């Protein structure tokens, strides 16, 4: 009798992190991209490598760096690959990326478009030389612009909306700066752009400032990043955030501060503060760790419950859990431990083994939670499946009660500005009451931070709508026109 031996593949696709986050055991929201730019700094590729490594949490599927020499700007040097920054860029590869200017990118894909052609920066040849573009965000009107351009003869090489900007620039009969200004003025959505030619670097933020982008000084040059945590890594000194509708032009004459459009109401993505950005980053003057502690403190004031310990779902909810514990006097404990080395969900031949995969990624500390009434702090509930699994982990470890506290209002609406979210019908808060969600996740009690509580603790401007935050995922009030029937795939 012969037995067929079936080899178990540990990941799908051609590389370790292909499709990471999609169809995951834990249905957390995913940020799609991070950008890092360097101007007039020696060893720009090495700086970009360290900067992108600091931004790795914003995109774990592909990365790329493009460089150019100011003294010999005729040719771009670039390398892109699928996988983590440390896997894509070896010392030998970095050695080929000479130059004092660069733009870099980390990406997490959506809608199945996990392929090298979409890895950024995107590189093009056009009439004035080379063009490289990297972006974080989503262009909500890109499909209609793409159709218009295709009717006029444009041939697209990727499925990335970012390519729309390249075609708009290339088809213009104006000089590069004017063409870029017109192109940026045409697109609608949330975006942070780095656009590089042989002799110029353009840095731009959307008219609402939805996606974060900041500038720092390094020696005689500048660096730009989606998050300020990357500045600390490369030793740069933070200067300021790029403002909504602003366009910076950097060339041999220095830096010019211009605008491609007037600023609309400031609407910085609230989820950057709640979840996405690293706790050691600052956005518009607010440190993320301190802000999340304040969220936890406000949550405690709004929803105190008598319990034995407070624990946070790692890693994004730890700061808020500390704040909740400090406000209530209930001890904070590491009741949940995250395994950071599992990568994408392993293929599982059965539901039983799939559930073991849950414990490979997250474990409850039995000696901490056993016999205890636990307050579990998390940042959001998407479909509800993640919260159910974590609550059950705590119960299986012996928790007598599990009270769930969420540092955001109910997430009931999809995002169109660069966050990978399910369709509205898949968001549990779009169709269920808080009590129904509580039952669905098997919690003893459930409370979401109020909208007023979020605005009060995070808001960046008293005289603006929602104090300068985009709250569309909570209140369905989008800062730009959106087509809810359109594809929400990210431009990255």
Short mmCIF file of C-alpha atoms in Angstrom, two decimals:
data_model
loop_
_atom_site.label_atom_id
_atom_site.label_comp_id
_atom_site.label_asym_id
_atom_site.label_seq_id
_atom_site.Cartn_x
_atom_site.Cartn_y
_atom_site.Cartn_z
CA UNK A 1 0.00 0.00 0.00
CA UNK A 2 1.40 3.36 -0.98
CA UNK A 3 0.78 6.58 0.87
CA UNK A 4 0.85 9.90 -0.90
CA UNK A 5 3.00 12.36 1.01
CA UNK A 6 1.63 15.90 0.69
CA UNK A 7 4.08 18.66 1.42
CA UNK A 8 2.63 21.46 3.53
CA UNK A 9 3.41 24.85 2.03
CA UNK A 10 3.95 27.49 4.65
CA UNK A 11 2.85 30.38 2.49
CA UNK A 12 1.12 31.01 -0.81
CA UNK A 13 2.51 32.94 -3.76
CA UNK A 14 6.09 33.54 -4.78
CA UNK A 15 7.27 35.31 -1.66
CA UNK A 16 6.73 35.15 2.08
CA UNK A 17 4.48 38.16 2.57
CA UNK A 18 2.43 38.04 -0.64
CA UNK A 19 -1.12 39.03 0.20
CA UNK A 20 -0.29 39.62 3.84
CA UNK A 21 -3.35 40.85 5.73
CA UNK A 22 -5.92 39.66 3.24
CA UNK A 23 -7.92 36.61 4.33
CA UNK A 24 -6.05 36.77 7.62
CA UNK A 25 -7.22 35.03 10.78
CA UNK A 26 -7.36 38.50 12.35
CA UNK A 27 -9.42 40.94 10.30
CA UNK A 28 -7.63 44.10 11.40
CA UNK A 29 -7.70 47.19 9.22
CA UNK A 30 -4.65 47.68 7.04
CA UNK A 31 -2.80 50.82 6.05
CA UNK A 32 -1.56 50.41 2.51
CA UNK A 33 1.59 52.45 2.06
CA UNK A 34 4.41 54.55 3.45
CA UNK A 35 6.69 56.98 1.59
CA UNK A 36 10.16 58.31 2.37
CA UNK A 37 12.07 60.93 0.37
CA UNK A 38 15.59 62.35 0.51
CA UNK A 39 16.91 65.55 -1.07
CA UNK A 40 20.54 66.70 -1.14
CA UNK A 41 21.91 64.13 1.30
CA UNK A 42 24.85 61.79 0.62
CA UNK A 43 24.05 58.07 0.59
CA UNK A 44 20.37 58.75 -0.05
CA UNK A 45 19.64 55.06 -0.64
CA UNK A 46 20.95 54.06 2.79
CA UNK A 47 18.88 56.79 4.42
CA UNK A 48 15.83 55.56 2.51
CA UNK A 49 16.53 51.99 3.58
CA UNK A 50 16.51 52.93 7.26
CA UNK A 51 13.54 55.26 6.78
CA UNK A 52 11.48 52.58 5.05
CA UNK A 53 12.45 50.06 7.70
CA UNK A 54 10.91 52.41 10.28
CA UNK A 55 7.77 52.58 8.12
CA UNK A 56 7.57 48.82 7.55
CA UNK A 57 4.33 48.56 9.56
CA UNK A 58 2.60 50.63 6.86
CA UNK A 59 3.27 48.06 4.17
CA UNK A 60 4.86 44.63 4.39
CA UNK A 61 4.36 43.26 0.89
CA UNK A 62 6.68 45.19 -1.40
CA UNK A 63 9.21 48.00 -1.24
CA UNK A 64 11.29 50.09 -3.57
CA UNK A 65 13.87 52.86 -3.77
CA UNK A 66 14.78 55.13 -6.69
CA UNK A 67 17.86 57.39 -6.57
CA UNK A 68 19.59 59.96 -8.75
CA UNK A 69 22.92 61.82 -8.60
CA UNK A 70 22.72 65.62 -8.69
CA UNK A 71 26.12 65.70 -10.47
CA UNK A 72 25.01 63.12 -13.03
CA UNK A 73 21.21 63.30 -13.19
CA UNK A 74 20.72 61.65 -16.56
CA UNK A 75 19.85 58.19 -15.25
CA UNK A 76 17.77 56.84 -12.41
CA UNK A 77 19.00 53.98 -10.27
CA UNK A 78 16.20 51.93 -8.80
CA UNK A 79 15.28 48.60 -7.30
CA UNK A 80 11.91 47.21 -6.29
CA UNK A 81 10.95 43.83 -4.89
CA UNK A 82 8.30 41.80 -3.19
CA UNK A 83 8.80 41.29 0.53
CA UNK A 84 10.10 43.13 3.56
CA UNK A 85 12.60 45.98 3.25
CA UNK A 86 15.39 43.90 4.79
CA UNK A 87 14.71 41.12 2.27
CA UNK A 88 14.49 43.32 -0.82
CA UNK A 89 17.57 45.46 -0.16
CA UNK A 90 20.87 43.70 0.41
CA UNK A 91 24.13 45.57 0.85
CA UNK A 92 25.01 44.79 -2.77
CA UNK A 93 21.73 46.20 -4.03
CA UNK A 94 22.08 49.37 -1.96
CA UNK A 95 25.58 49.78 -3.40
CA UNK A 96 24.11 50.15 -6.89
CA UNK A 97 21.65 52.85 -5.79
CA UNK A 98 24.03 55.80 -5.80
CA UNK A 99 22.81 59.36 -5.47
CA UNK A 100 21.97 62.20 -3.13
CA UNK A 101 18.25 62.25 -3.92
CA UNK A 102 15.79 59.40 -3.56
CA UNK A 103 12.19 58.40 -3.04
CA UNK A 104 11.16 55.15 -1.40
CA UNK A 105 7.98 53.21 -0.75
CA UNK A 106 6.54 50.33 1.25
CA UNK A 107 3.27 48.79 0.12
CA UNK A 108 0.48 46.55 1.24
CA UNK A 109 -1.79 45.60 -1.66
CA UNK A 110 -5.55 45.14 -1.85
CA UNK A 111 -7.97 43.46 -4.26
CA UNK A 112 -5.53 40.75 -5.22
CA UNK A 113 -3.07 43.03 -7.03
CA UNK A 114 0.03 41.55 -5.45
CA UNK A 115 2.62 41.83 -8.20
CA UNK A 116 5.91 43.52 -8.89
CA UNK A 117 4.46 45.78 -11.58
CA UNK A 118 2.53 47.64 -8.88
CA UNK A 119 5.47 47.96 -6.50
CA UNK A 120 6.56 51.57 -6.12
CA UNK A 121 8.16 53.93 -6.88
CA UNK A 122 6.68 53.65 -10.37
CA UNK A 123 9.31 54.59 -12.98
CA UNK A 124 8.56 56.14 -16.38
CA UNK A 125 10.35 57.57 -19.38
CA UNK A 126 8.78 60.66 -20.88
CA UNK A 127 9.75 63.56 -23.11
CA UNK A 128 11.73 65.42 -20.44
CA UNK A 129 13.60 62.39 -19.11
CA UNK A 130 12.85 60.10 -16.17
CA UNK A 131 9.91 60.28 -13.80
CA UNK A 132 9.44 58.39 -10.51
CA UNK A 133 6.33 58.52 -8.35
CA UNK A 134 5.57 57.15 -4.89
CA UNK A 135 2.34 57.76 -3.00
CA UNK A 136 0.36 56.80 0.06
CA UNK A 137 -3.39 57.00 -0.23
CA UNK A 138 -6.20 56.63 -2.71
CA UNK A 139 -7.51 58.71 -5.62
CA UNK A 140 -11.29 58.40 -5.60
CA UNK A 141 -11.70 59.84 -9.11
CA UNK A 142 -8.85 57.87 -10.69
CA UNK A 143 -11.13 55.39 -12.54
CA UNK A 144 -12.89 58.12 -14.52
CA UNK A 145 -9.61 59.92 -15.29
CA UNK A 146 -8.08 56.61 -16.36
CA UNK A 147 -10.98 55.90 -18.73
CA UNK A 148 -10.64 59.40 -20.20
CA UNK A 149 -6.90 58.95 -20.74
CA UNK A 150 -7.35 55.52 -22.30
CA UNK A 151 -9.86 56.95 -24.76
CA UNK A 152 -7.19 59.48 -25.73
CA UNK A 153 -4.63 56.76 -26.34
CA UNK A 154 -2.82 56.29 -23.04
CA UNK A 155 -1.62 52.76 -22.38
CA UNK A 156 -1.39 51.85 -18.69
CA UNK A 157 1.29 49.44 -17.50
CA UNK A 158 -0.07 48.83 -13.99
CA UNK A 159 -3.37 48.55 -12.15
CA UNK A 160 -2.22 51.22 -9.69
CA UNK A 161 -4.11 54.50 -9.65
CA UNK A 162 -0.79 56.25 -9.09
CA UNK A 163 -0.03 55.83 -12.78
CA UNK A 164 -2.81 58.32 -13.56
CA UNK A 165 -0.61 61.16 -12.27
CA UNK A 166 2.25 60.11 -14.57
CA UNK A 167 -0.01 60.17 -17.64
CA UNK A 168 -1.49 63.54 -16.72
CA UNK A 169 2.02 64.99 -16.39
CA UNK A 170 3.32 63.36 -19.58
CA UNK A 171 0.38 64.53 -21.72
CA UNK A 172 0.67 68.15 -20.60
CA UNK A 173 2.41 70.66 -22.87
CA UNK A 174 3.47 72.74 -19.85
CA UNK A 175 6.79 72.52 -18.00
CA UNK A 176 7.13 69.82 -15.37
CA UNK A 177 6.22 71.91 -12.32
CA UNK A 178 3.11 73.38 -13.96
CA UNK A 179 2.12 69.97 -15.33
CA UNK A 180 2.49 68.42 -11.88
CA UNK A 181 0.47 71.24 -10.32
CA UNK A 182 -2.36 70.72 -12.82
CA UNK A 183 -2.28 66.95 -12.34
CA UNK A 184 -2.46 67.20 -8.57
CA UNK A 185 -5.32 69.69 -8.84
CA UNK A 186 -7.33 67.21 -10.95
CA UNK A 187 -7.20 64.23 -8.61
CA UNK A 188 -9.51 63.89 -5.62
CA UNK A 189 -8.92 61.80 -2.53
CA UNK A 190 -6.42 61.32 0.27
CA UNK A 191 -2.79 61.24 -0.81
CA UNK A 192 0.81 62.06 0.01
CA UNK A 193 2.92 62.26 -3.17
CA UNK A 194 6.66 62.20 -3.82
CA UNK A 195 7.40 62.89 -7.51
CA UNK A 196 11.01 62.91 -8.72
CA UNK A 197 12.60 63.81 -12.06
CA UNK A 198 16.24 64.02 -13.06
CA UNK A 199 16.56 67.46 -11.49
CA UNK A 200 13.53 68.05 -9.24
CA UNK A 201 11.62 66.59 -6.33
CA UNK A 202 7.99 67.51 -5.70
CA UNK A 203 6.29 66.80 -2.37
CA UNK A 204 2.52 67.23 -2.09
CA UNK A 205 -0.38 66.55 0.29
CA UNK A 206 -4.09 66.35 -0.59
CA UNK A 207 -6.31 69.36 0.04
CA UNK A 208 -7.72 67.88 3.26
CA UNK A 209 -4.46 66.52 4.66
CA UNK A 210 -6.03 63.08 5.01
CA UNK A 211 -2.77 61.15 4.75
CA UNK A 212 0.16 62.22 6.95
CA UNK A 213 3.38 63.62 5.48
CA UNK A 214 6.15 65.47 7.31
CA UNK A 215 9.46 67.20 6.58
CA UNK A 216 12.76 67.21 8.47
CA UNK A 217 16.20 68.77 8.05
CA UNK A 218 19.30 66.63 7.69
CA UNK A 219 22.59 68.46 7.21
CA UNK A 220 22.20 70.65 4.14
CA UNK A 221 19.31 68.59 2.84
CA UNK A 222 15.78 67.49 3.63
CA UNK A 223 13.96 64.23 4.23
CA UNK A 224 10.23 63.54 3.97
CA UNK A 225 8.25 60.75 5.58
CA UNK A 226 4.77 59.41 6.19
CA UNK A 227 5.67 59.31 9.89
CA UNK A 228 8.10 61.21 12.08
CA UNK A 229 9.42 58.01 13.69
CA UNK A 230 11.59 57.58 10.58
CA UNK A 231 13.33 60.91 11.25
CA UNK A 232 14.66 59.63 14.56
CA UNK A 233 16.19 56.63 12.85
CA UNK A 234 18.17 58.68 10.29
CA UNK A 235 19.05 61.50 12.69
CA UNK A 236 16.96 64.19 11.00
CA UNK A 237 15.39 67.14 12.82
CA UNK A 238 11.65 67.54 12.37
CA UNK A 239 10.64 70.81 10.72
CA UNK A 240 6.89 70.65 10.12
CA UNK A 241 4.00 68.74 8.58
CA UNK A 242 3.19 69.26 4.91
CA UNK A 243 -0.04 71.27 4.81
CA UNK A 244 -3.24 70.42 2.90
CA UNK A 245 -3.02 71.46 -0.76
CA UNK A 246 0.68 72.30 -0.42
CA UNK A 247 3.30 71.47 -3.04
CA UNK A 248 7.02 71.78 -2.32
CA UNK A 249 9.44 72.03 -5.25
CA UNK A 250 13.07 71.15 -4.52
CA UNK A 251 15.87 71.58 -7.07
CA UNK A 252 19.38 73.04 -7.36
CA UNK A 253 17.97 76.46 -6.43
CA UNK A 254 16.67 75.17 -3.10
CA UNK A 255 13.11 74.63 -1.91
CA UNK A 256 10.02 76.60 -2.96
CA UNK A 257 6.76 76.40 -1.03
CA UNK A 258 3.82 76.55 -3.43
CA UNK A 259 0.21 75.40 -3.65
CA UNK A 260 -1.55 73.27 -6.24
CA UNK A 261 -4.97 74.03 -4.75
CA UNK A 262 -6.48 75.93 -1.88
CA UNK A 263 -6.77 74.01 1.36
CA UNK A 264 -10.17 72.53 2.12
CA UNK A 265 -11.26 71.75 5.65
CA UNK A 266 -8.52 69.85 7.45
CA UNK A 267 -9.56 66.22 7.85
CA UNK A 268 -6.64 64.14 9.08
CA UNK A 269 -7.49 60.42 9.19
CA UNK A 270 -8.65 59.60 12.72
CA UNK A 271 -7.45 56.01 12.34
CA UNK A 272 -3.86 57.23 12.08
CA UNK A 273 -4.20 58.42 15.67
CA UNK A 274 -6.21 55.41 16.84
CA UNK A 275 -4.32 52.60 15.20
CA UNK A 276 -2.03 52.97 12.18
CA UNK A 277 0.87 55.25 13.11
CA UNK A 278 3.64 54.07 15.41
CA UNK A 279 3.34 55.28 19.02
CA UNK A 280 6.67 57.11 18.76
CA UNK A 281 5.42 59.22 15.82
CA UNK A 282 3.89 62.69 16.04
CA UNK A 283 1.09 63.92 13.77
CA UNK A 284 0.37 67.65 13.73
CA UNK A 285 2.12 68.09 17.05
CA UNK A 286 0.41 65.22 18.87
CA UNK A 287 2.47 62.26 20.05
CA UNK A 288 0.64 59.02 19.31
CA UNK A 289 1.52 57.24 22.58
CA UNK A 290 0.32 60.17 24.70
CA UNK A 291 -2.78 60.62 22.54
CA UNK A 292 -3.72 56.95 22.87
CA UNK A 293 -3.21 57.11 26.62
CA UNK A 294 -5.68 60.01 26.69
CA UNK A 295 -8.14 57.92 24.67
CA UNK A 296 -7.87 55.18 27.27
CA UNK A 297 -8.36 57.68 30.10
CA UNK A 298 -11.44 59.15 28.43
CA UNK A 299 -12.77 55.65 27.78
CA UNK A 300 -12.38 54.90 31.49
CA UNK A 301 -14.35 58.01 32.41
CA UNK A 302 -17.11 57.10 29.97
CA UNK A 303 -17.31 53.37 30.71
CA UNK A 304 -15.83 52.34 34.05
CA UNK A 305 -16.36 48.72 35.03
CA UNK A 306 -15.20 47.01 38.19
CA UNK A 307 -12.49 44.50 37.25
CA UNK A 308 -9.25 42.91 38.41
CA UNK A 309 -6.89 43.69 35.52
CA UNK A 310 -6.69 45.75 32.33
CA UNK A 311 -4.96 44.38 29.25
CA UNK A 312 -4.48 45.74 25.73
CA UNK A 313 -4.55 43.89 22.43
CA UNK A 314 -0.97 44.20 21.15
CA UNK A 315 0.49 46.27 19.78
CA UNK A 316 -1.69 49.26 18.92
CA UNK A 317 -3.88 49.17 22.05
CA UNK A 318 -1.17 48.98 24.70
CA UNK A 319 -0.93 52.76 25.17
CA UNK A 320 -4.70 53.11 25.57
CA UNK A 321 -4.80 50.21 28.03
CA UNK A 322 -2.16 51.93 30.16
CA UNK A 323 -4.27 55.10 30.13
CA UNK A 324 -7.41 53.19 31.12
CA UNK A 325 -5.55 51.50 33.97
CA UNK A 326 -4.04 54.76 35.23
CA UNK A 327 -7.45 56.46 35.22
CA UNK A 328 -9.28 53.65 37.02
CA UNK A 329 -6.54 52.39 39.32
CA UNK A 330 -7.09 48.85 38.02
CA UNK A 331 -3.68 47.17 37.47
CA UNK A 332 -2.41 46.97 33.91
CA UNK A 333 -1.09 43.53 32.95
CA UNK A 334 0.29 41.85 29.84
CA UNK A 335 -2.62 39.47 29.50
CA UNK A 336 -2.10 38.99 25.76
CA UNK A 337 1.16 38.31 23.94
CA UNK A 338 1.65 38.68 20.18
CA UNK A 339 3.96 36.46 18.15
CA UNK A 340 5.52 38.82 15.60
CA UNK A 341 7.15 36.16 13.46
CA UNK A 342 4.29 34.24 11.91
CA UNK A 343 4.04 36.33 8.74
CA UNK A 344 1.03 35.58 6.61
CA UNK A 345 -1.58 33.11 7.84
CA UNK A 346 -0.37 29.55 7.35
CA UNK A 347 -2.43 27.36 5.04
CA UNK A 348 -4.53 25.14 7.24
CA UNK A 349 -6.06 21.84 6.10
CA UNK A 350 -8.79 21.97 8.74
CA UNK A 351 -10.72 24.40 10.87
CA UNK A 352 -9.19 22.81 13.97
CA UNK A 353 -5.67 23.63 12.82
CA UNK A 354 -6.79 27.05 11.65
CA UNK A 355 -7.89 27.83 15.19
CA UNK A 356 -4.47 26.72 16.41
CA UNK A 357 -3.13 29.32 13.96
CA UNK A 358 -4.95 31.93 16.02
CA UNK A 359 -2.93 30.91 19.07
CA UNK A 360 0.26 31.04 17.01
CA UNK A 361 -0.36 34.73 16.46
CA UNK A 362 -1.81 35.71 19.84
CA UNK A 363 -1.68 34.01 23.23
CA UNK A 364 -3.35 34.70 26.55
CA UNK A 365 -1.11 34.56 29.62
CA UNK A 366 -2.97 32.03 31.76
CA UNK A 367 -1.24 32.88 35.03
CA UNK A 368 -2.24 36.52 34.58
CA UNK A 369 -5.90 36.18 33.51
CA UNK A 370 -6.99 32.97 35.24
CA UNK A 371 -9.75 33.66 37.74
CA UNK A 372 -9.73 37.37 36.89
CA UNK A 373 -12.29 39.87 35.66
CA UNK A 374 -10.54 41.33 32.62
CA UNK A 375 -11.00 44.64 30.81
CA UNK A 376 -9.75 44.11 27.26
CA UNK A 377 -8.85 47.30 25.38
CA UNK A 378 -8.78 47.28 21.57
CA UNK A 379 -8.71 50.00 18.93
CA UNK A 380 -11.60 48.95 16.69
CA UNK A 381 -14.04 46.20 15.72
CA UNK A 382 -14.27 45.48 11.99
CA UNK A 383 -16.19 42.30 11.21
CA UNK A 384 -16.25 41.14 14.82
CA UNK A 385 -14.43 37.86 14.19
CA UNK A 386 -11.16 39.09 15.68
CA UNK A 387 -12.81 40.34 18.87
CA UNK A 388 -14.67 37.04 19.26
CA UNK A 389 -11.45 35.04 18.94
CA UNK A 390 -9.58 37.21 21.44
CA UNK A 391 -12.41 37.16 23.97
CA UNK A 392 -12.55 33.38 23.66
CA UNK A 393 -8.75 33.15 24.13
CA UNK A 394 -9.10 34.99 27.43
CA UNK A 395 -12.02 32.82 28.54
CA UNK A 396 -10.15 29.63 27.63
CA UNK A 397 -7.25 30.88 29.74
CA UNK A 398 -9.59 31.13 32.74
CA UNK A 399 -10.88 34.74 32.71
CA UNK A 400 -14.15 34.83 34.66
CA UNK A 401 -15.39 37.99 32.92
CA UNK A 402 -14.25 39.81 29.78
CA UNK A 403 -15.30 43.44 29.36
CA UNK A 404 -14.37 44.90 25.97
CA UNK A 405 -13.59 48.60 25.59
CA UNK A 406 -12.88 50.10 22.16
CA UNK A 407 -10.90 53.34 21.68
CA UNK A 408 -12.93 54.40 18.65
CA UNK A 409 -16.60 54.86 17.83
CA UNK A 410 -18.29 51.99 15.95
CA UNK A 411 -16.59 51.53 12.56
CA UNK A 412 -19.63 51.42 10.27
CA UNK A 413 -18.53 52.93 6.95
CA UNK A 414 -15.85 52.01 4.39
CA UNK A 415 -12.81 54.22 3.76
CA UNK A 416 -12.03 55.58 0.28
CA UNK A 417 -8.78 57.36 1.19
CA UNK A 418 -6.16 54.65 1.49
CA UNK A 419 -7.28 52.25 4.21
CA UNK A 420 -8.19 48.74 3.16
CA UNK A 421 -11.68 48.23 4.59
CA UNK A 422 -14.39 45.69 3.84
CA UNK A 423 -17.58 46.71 2.09
CA UNK A 424 -20.19 48.31 4.30
CA UNK A 425 -22.26 45.14 4.55
CA UNK A 426 -19.27 43.29 6.05
CA UNK A 427 -18.73 45.87 8.81
CA UNK A 428 -20.52 44.54 11.87
CA UNK A 429 -21.35 48.02 13.22
CA UNK A 430 -23.22 48.93 10.03
CA UNK A 431 -26.00 46.45 10.77
CA UNK A 432 -25.86 45.58 14.47
CA UNK A 433 -26.48 47.53 17.66
CA UNK A 434 -23.83 47.67 20.38
CA UNK A 435 -25.75 45.05 22.36
CA UNK A 436 -25.93 42.77 19.32
CA UNK A 437 -22.19 43.20 18.76
CA UNK A 438 -21.55 42.38 22.43
CA UNK A 439 -23.40 39.10 22.06
CA UNK A 440 -21.63 38.34 18.76
CA UNK A 441 -18.18 38.70 20.34
CA UNK A 442 -19.13 36.84 23.55
CA UNK A 443 -18.23 39.76 25.84
CA UNK A 444 -19.76 40.47 29.26
CA UNK A 445 -19.95 44.15 28.36
CA UNK A 446 -18.95 46.36 25.42
CA UNK A 447 -18.40 50.09 25.09
CA UNK A 448 -17.09 52.22 22.23
CA UNK A 449 -15.40 55.58 22.80
CA UNK A 450 -17.89 58.34 21.97
CA UNK A 451 -17.35 60.59 18.96
CA UNK A 452 -17.10 63.57 21.31
CA UNK A 453 -14.55 61.68 23.38
CA UNK A 454 -12.43 60.97 20.31
CA UNK A 455 -12.59 64.56 19.07
CA UNK A 456 -11.81 65.98 22.51
CA UNK A 457 -8.74 63.80 23.02
CA UNK A 458 -7.36 63.75 19.47
CA UNK A 459 -8.65 66.91 17.80
CA UNK A 460 -6.01 69.18 16.29
CA UNK A 461 -8.00 72.36 15.71
CA UNK A 462 -10.87 73.77 17.77
CA UNK A 463 -12.48 75.80 14.97
CA UNK A 464 -12.66 72.99 12.41
CA UNK A 465 -15.23 70.29 11.72
CA UNK A 466 -14.51 67.38 14.06
CA UNK A 467 -11.58 69.47 15.30
CA UNK A 468 -9.60 68.65 12.15
CA UNK A 469 -10.25 64.91 11.93
CA UNK A 470 -11.81 62.78 9.21
CA UNK A 471 -14.51 60.76 10.97
CA UNK A 472 -16.20 59.36 7.86
CA UNK A 473 -15.67 55.74 8.89
CA UNK A 474 -17.72 56.52 12.01
CA UNK A 475 -20.27 59.14 10.89
CA UNK A 476 -20.48 58.64 7.09
CA UNK A 477 -19.59 62.31 6.44
CA UNK A 478 -16.84 62.14 3.81
CA UNK A 479 -14.71 65.25 3.25
CA UNK A 480 -14.75 64.73 -0.54
CA UNK A 481 -17.33 63.35 -2.98
CA UNK A 482 -17.14 59.54 -3.13
CA UNK A 483 -18.75 56.94 -5.34
CA UNK A 484 -19.76 54.11 -3.04
CA UNK A 485 -20.10 51.75 -6.01
CA UNK A 486 -16.47 52.29 -6.99
CA UNK A 487 -13.50 50.07 -6.19
CA UNK A 488 -11.83 51.07 -2.90
CA UNK A 489 -8.46 49.62 -3.88
CA UNK A 490 -5.58 51.81 -2.88
CA UNK A 491 -3.53 53.92 -5.26
CA UNK A 492 -0.40 52.38 -3.81
#
